[in-house]
Amino acid sequence: SFPTRRSSDLIDATTRAQARQAMRQLGGELGRLYAAWRERLLGCLALLEAEIDFAPDQEVPGGMLARVLPEVASLRGELARHLDEGSKGERLRAGVTVAVIGAPNVGKSSLVNLLARREVAIVTAVAGTTRDVIEVQLELDGIPVMLLDTAGLRETDDPVEAVGVERARRRAAEADLLVHVLDASAAAPLPPDERAVVVRNKIDLLPKGSGYGHAIGVSCRTGAGLAELAAELGRRAAALVTAGANPVLTRARHRAAVAEALTALDRFGAEAERGAELALLAEDLRLAVGAIGGIVGAVGVEDVLERIFASFCIGK
């Protein structure tokens, strides 16, 4: 038989972190979360529908909106946080992008080769050797990482190198993390970008006991400092993909459904504040229930009526 969407995530997982996330979804944690949201939304909808259709002649009290408002506000916050954390799930699925940047001849390509544990980039003493962005896939502490070796950042009259520099700047702007490589002997200022892990290369050429400030000192020639750098990158990558207690979004279809439900709840809140009729507010809740139901199972009229009859003494 064909694998389900959740089991296909597990099949596609290439790192330990991806596999753990897929197992959480395969184990039903995400489904239980959505099912619980649907039930809570259904309960809110049933209260409004009871007042609309049966009050006051069927012993259904008024004021149901006052009971519903705090629950809807709570649900709205939970859905919004889930969407925010969804970017972490998507990053875990696609991999954390790390761009290695710096001036020509500071050792960027050598560093990439050492982190990748194979020769993927050409290394020469000629400045401007790297003309395009080289992509390398690797794993750091169980997190999938796409390492980008970029052209040295400098002004140049060479039109081909200029294209490479522009691509390097663009990919660096889009990357999740940066490894900013500096020459250990140069008095270059530390970059202000909070995404950057600053590396001072060629520490083997410095006098013993030299400090590196807030940077990580490495030597691509001796391998010194590489373990510390890899550990720091793994820690940073893990922070970018680690969410809260709930499993995170990794599917575009789920994200669209949750976003649709959140839009309906936002509209509910705005219309309730304006004093809209209960029928209009109930329609917003019905849309939210339907959006979540599209993931875990549709909700019909009989489900709403069952909730109403279970909550009130109607027709008894």
XYZ file of C-alpha atoms in Angstrom, residues 53-279:
227
model
C -32.201 28.403 17.468
C -33.703 27.495 20.847
C -33.616 30.424 23.304
C -35.700 31.415 25.151
C -38.565 28.947 24.708
C -36.455 25.794 25.157
C -34.769 26.694 28.449
C -31.573 27.866 26.760
C -30.258 30.921 28.607
C -28.945 34.004 26.846
C -25.426 35.350 27.218
C -23.740 32.452 25.413
C -21.359 34.881 23.693
C -19.860 35.873 27.048
C -19.053 32.202 27.688
C -17.597 31.717 24.225
C -15.357 34.798 23.977
C -12.552 33.736 26.383
C -12.370 30.239 24.887
C -12.141 31.608 21.351
C -9.422 34.045 22.465
C -7.469 31.167 23.994
C -7.828 29.055 20.860
C -6.808 31.973 18.670
C -3.571 32.353 20.661
C -2.789 28.637 20.425
C -3.314 28.557 16.656
C -1.183 31.671 16.169
C 1.681 30.162 18.197
C 1.376 26.922 16.245
C 1.773 28.795 12.972
C 4.776 30.689 14.334
C 6.425 27.448 15.402
C 5.554 25.946 12.039
C 8.455 27.817 10.482
C 10.727 25.722 12.704
C 9.116 22.543 11.440
C 9.553 23.619 7.841
C 13.193 24.522 8.530
C 13.773 21.097 10.105
C 12.286 19.411 7.052
C 14.240 21.476 4.512
C 17.425 21.949 6.538
C 19.083 24.938 8.187
C 20.967 27.084 5.667
C 24.450 28.204 6.763
C 26.346 30.618 4.490
C 30.132 30.838 4.889
C 31.118 34.406 4.059
C 34.170 36.648 4.278
C 36.860 38.373 2.255
C 38.872 36.471 -0.375
C 41.614 34.138 0.850
C 40.550 33.970 4.501
C 39.987 30.194 4.251
C 36.250 29.875 3.556
C 36.558 26.993 1.101
C 39.084 25.176 3.298
C 36.676 25.505 6.224
C 33.786 24.148 4.148
C 35.864 21.146 3.095
C 36.791 20.403 6.706
C 33.213 20.675 7.958
C 31.989 18.500 5.074
C 34.886 16.066 5.647
C 35.538 15.903 1.921
C 36.882 18.175 -0.811
C 33.840 19.899 -2.255
C 35.381 23.320 -2.917
C 38.504 24.256 -4.862
C 41.209 25.715 -2.645
C 44.047 27.815 -4.114
C 46.166 30.769 -3.041
C 44.593 32.862 -5.812
C 42.008 35.336 -4.531
C 38.600 35.031 -6.175
C 38.823 31.290 -6.951
C 35.250 30.671 -5.778
C 33.001 32.285 -8.376
C 29.627 30.702 -7.534
C 27.780 29.422 -4.499
C 28.647 25.791 -3.699
C 26.045 23.848 -1.684
C 26.995 21.002 0.652
C 24.554 18.907 2.686
C 25.665 17.647 6.081
C 24.345 16.838 9.539
C 25.260 18.648 12.757
C 23.979 17.162 16.028
C 21.156 15.444 14.165
C 20.069 18.611 12.344
C 20.157 18.740 8.512
C 22.332 21.626 7.339
C 22.893 23.111 3.890
C 26.368 24.663 3.973
C 27.021 27.356 1.361
C 30.547 28.229 0.234
C 30.377 31.712 -1.270
C 32.593 33.996 -3.301
C 34.893 36.323 -1.367
C 33.217 39.628 -0.615
C 35.153 42.414 -2.286
C 34.823 45.044 -4.989
C 36.032 43.705 -8.342
C 36.197 44.728 -11.995
C 36.006 41.094 -13.127
C 32.417 40.701 -14.417
C 32.275 36.965 -13.645
C 33.596 37.395 -10.114
C 31.210 40.330 -9.618
C 28.262 38.029 -10.368
C 29.583 35.548 -7.790
C 29.962 38.291 -5.170
C 26.398 39.473 -5.783
C 25.095 35.900 -5.456
C 27.089 35.516 -2.236
C 25.518 38.654 -0.778
C 22.041 37.518 -1.785
C 22.404 33.999 -0.367
C 23.912 35.401 2.833
C 20.899 37.683 3.252
C 18.563 34.674 2.928
C 20.550 32.240 5.112
C 19.430 31.108 8.562
C 22.975 31.332 9.952
C 26.265 32.855 8.844
C 29.825 31.732 9.416
C 31.800 34.968 9.028
C 35.429 34.026 8.450
C 38.174 36.542 9.270
C 41.946 36.316 9.075
C 43.141 35.821 12.651
C 45.922 38.361 12.204
C 43.674 41.060 10.722
C 42.093 43.735 12.869
C 38.714 43.367 11.179
C 35.650 44.479 13.190
C 33.144 41.877 14.332
C 29.989 41.818 12.180
C 26.829 43.050 13.934
C 24.537 40.383 12.424
C 23.109 38.223 15.230
C 22.955 35.255 12.829
C 26.754 35.254 12.512
C 29.181 32.843 14.119
C 32.481 34.711 13.827
C 35.548 32.611 13.033
C 39.176 33.751 13.064
C 41.142 31.411 10.830
C 44.925 30.770 10.668
C 45.444 30.869 14.439
C 48.456 28.613 13.893
C 50.277 31.722 12.599
C 49.641 33.709 15.779
C 51.864 33.789 18.870
C 50.861 31.300 21.540
C 48.366 32.669 24.049
C 46.747 35.027 21.562
C 43.073 35.739 22.208
C 40.258 35.742 19.672
C 37.757 38.010 21.403
C 34.182 36.839 20.862
C 35.208 34.805 17.823
C 36.029 31.108 17.563
C 39.675 30.578 16.673
C 40.385 27.865 14.106
C 43.193 26.616 11.937
C 42.219 24.944 8.693
C 45.815 23.731 8.418
C 45.954 21.922 11.783
C 42.233 21.394 12.452
C 42.385 23.312 15.732
C 39.046 24.781 16.819
C 36.980 22.812 14.269
C 35.219 20.738 16.943
C 34.261 23.896 18.847
C 32.921 25.505 15.674
C 30.900 22.421 14.704
C 29.427 22.262 18.226
C 28.425 25.935 18.121
C 26.804 25.539 14.701
C 24.937 22.464 15.929
C 23.679 24.374 18.967
C 22.543 27.312 16.834
C 20.860 25.021 14.293
C 19.039 23.096 17.037
C 17.708 26.355 18.491
C 16.243 27.243 15.094
C 14.278 23.996 14.760
C 13.312 23.258 18.366
C 9.686 24.148 19.132
C 7.595 23.797 22.279
C 5.865 20.761 23.710
C 3.545 20.313 20.719
C 4.658 18.736 17.439
C 5.268 21.362 14.779
C 3.913 21.899 11.285
C 5.840 20.312 8.447
C 3.061 20.146 5.818
C 1.878 23.052 3.692
C -1.667 21.631 3.707
C -1.825 21.730 7.504
C -0.377 25.249 7.578
C -3.042 26.456 5.117
C -5.841 24.879 7.177
C -4.625 26.354 10.470
C -4.140 29.756 8.820
C -7.705 29.590 7.458
C -9.074 28.774 10.921
C -7.041 31.588 12.473
C -8.387 34.075 9.919
C -11.946 33.057 10.824
C -11.231 33.494 14.544
C -9.638 36.899 13.941
C -12.764 37.939 12.062
C -14.926 36.549 14.886
C -13.091 38.699 17.425
C -13.361 41.855 15.340
C -17.069 41.306 14.631
C -17.858 40.460 18.258
C -16.193 43.699 19.307
C -18.431 45.585 16.870
C -21.528 43.903 18.309
C -22.344 41.736 15.287
C -25.323 39.392 15.337
C -24.845 35.895 16.753
C -25.628 34.325 13.377
